[in-house]
Coordinates of C-alpha atoms in Angstrom, one line a residue:
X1 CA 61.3 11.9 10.1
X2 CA 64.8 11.8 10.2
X3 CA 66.4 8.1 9.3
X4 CA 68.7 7.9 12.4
X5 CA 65.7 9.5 14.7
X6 CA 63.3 6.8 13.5
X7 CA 65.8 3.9 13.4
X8 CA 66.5 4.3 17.3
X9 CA 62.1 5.0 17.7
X10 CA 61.8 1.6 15.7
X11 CA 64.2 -0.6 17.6
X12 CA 62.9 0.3 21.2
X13 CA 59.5 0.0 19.8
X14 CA 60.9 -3.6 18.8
X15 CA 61.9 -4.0 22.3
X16 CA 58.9 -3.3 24.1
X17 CA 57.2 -5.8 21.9
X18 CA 59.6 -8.4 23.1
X19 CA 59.0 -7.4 26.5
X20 CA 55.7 -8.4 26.3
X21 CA 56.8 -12.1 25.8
X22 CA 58.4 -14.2 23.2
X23 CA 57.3 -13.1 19.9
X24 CA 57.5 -14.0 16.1
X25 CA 58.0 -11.1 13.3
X26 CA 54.3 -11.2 12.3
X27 CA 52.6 -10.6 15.5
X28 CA 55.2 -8.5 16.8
X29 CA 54.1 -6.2 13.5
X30 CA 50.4 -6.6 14.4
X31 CA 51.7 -5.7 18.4
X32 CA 52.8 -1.9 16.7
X33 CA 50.2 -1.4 14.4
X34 CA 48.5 1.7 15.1
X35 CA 51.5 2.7 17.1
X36 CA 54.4 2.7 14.6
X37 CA 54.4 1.5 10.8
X38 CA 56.7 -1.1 10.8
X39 CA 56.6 -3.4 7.2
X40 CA 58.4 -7.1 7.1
X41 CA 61.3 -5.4 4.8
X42 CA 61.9 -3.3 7.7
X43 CA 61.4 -5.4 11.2
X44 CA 63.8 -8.3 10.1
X45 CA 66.7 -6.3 9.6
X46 CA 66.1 -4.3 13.0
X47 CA 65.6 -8.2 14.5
X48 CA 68.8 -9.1 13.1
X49 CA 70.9 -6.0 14.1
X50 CA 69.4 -6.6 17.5
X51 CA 70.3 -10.3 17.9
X52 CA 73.7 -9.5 17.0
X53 CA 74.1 -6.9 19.2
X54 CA 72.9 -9.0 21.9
X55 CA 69.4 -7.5 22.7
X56 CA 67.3 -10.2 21.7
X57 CA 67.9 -14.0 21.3
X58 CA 65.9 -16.2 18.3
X59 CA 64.8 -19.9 18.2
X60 CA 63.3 -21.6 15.4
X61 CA 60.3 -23.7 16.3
X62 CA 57.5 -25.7 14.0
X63 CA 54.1 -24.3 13.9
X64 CA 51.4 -25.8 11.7
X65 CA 53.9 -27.5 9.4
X66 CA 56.5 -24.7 8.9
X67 CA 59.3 -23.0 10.6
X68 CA 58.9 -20.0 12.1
X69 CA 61.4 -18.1 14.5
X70 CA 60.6 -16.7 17.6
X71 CA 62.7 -13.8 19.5
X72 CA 62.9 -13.1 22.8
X73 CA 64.3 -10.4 24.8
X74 CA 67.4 -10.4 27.0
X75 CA 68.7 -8.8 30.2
X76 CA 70.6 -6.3 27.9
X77 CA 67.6 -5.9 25.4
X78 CA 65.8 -4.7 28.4
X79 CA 68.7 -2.1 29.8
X80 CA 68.5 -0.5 26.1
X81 CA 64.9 -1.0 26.3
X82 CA 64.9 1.7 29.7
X83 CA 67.3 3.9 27.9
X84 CA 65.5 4.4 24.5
X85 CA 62.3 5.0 27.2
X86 CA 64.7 7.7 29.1
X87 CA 65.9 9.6 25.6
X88 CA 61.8 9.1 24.4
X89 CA 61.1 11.2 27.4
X90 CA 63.8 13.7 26.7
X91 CA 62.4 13.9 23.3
X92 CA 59.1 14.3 24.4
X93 CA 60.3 17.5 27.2
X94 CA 62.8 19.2 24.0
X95 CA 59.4 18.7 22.0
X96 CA 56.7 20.5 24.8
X97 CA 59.7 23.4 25.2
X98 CA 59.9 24.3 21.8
X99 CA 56.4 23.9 20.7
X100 CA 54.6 23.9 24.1
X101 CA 52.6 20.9 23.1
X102 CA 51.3 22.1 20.4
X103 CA 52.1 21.6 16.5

């Protein structure tokens, strides 16, 4: 799959996650799994590039003796959230035009 393509599947897939409720990078891993492959060298960067751009907010809370940070997402994370959603569904009606469903 194309890098680009799959980096702009990933975050929204993020996003949903996080729309779910506040999340940590584990469990928001085990959230995708058998939707998306998503490793931890992957998610923490896409959590990071998100936080930055505003999307997502992170708080850093104890839990059974060590730190772990928790993300949660904001009023803007959810208006990209609706947006990757809207280009998904383009994808999806490009896709069933050109192969009519089928591979």
């Amino acid at each position: 799959m194309d890098v680009q393509l799959k980096k702009g599947i990933l975050d929204v897939c993020v996003l949903y996650a996080l729309s779910r409720g506040e999340s940590y990078g584990y469990k928001i891993i085990s959230d995708l799994e058998g939707v998306i492959e998503i490793s931890e060298s992957t998610l923490y960067p896409i959590l990071k590039r998100l936080e930055v751009g505003g999307y997502i907010t992170a708080r850093t809370a104890e839990h059974s003796g060590r730190l772990r940070r928790y993300y949660k997402i904001t009023p803007l994370g959810l208006s990209k959230l609706r947006s990757g959603r809207e280009d998904l569904l383009e994808i999806q009606s490009i896709y069933k035009a050109i192969f009519g469903g089928k591979i």
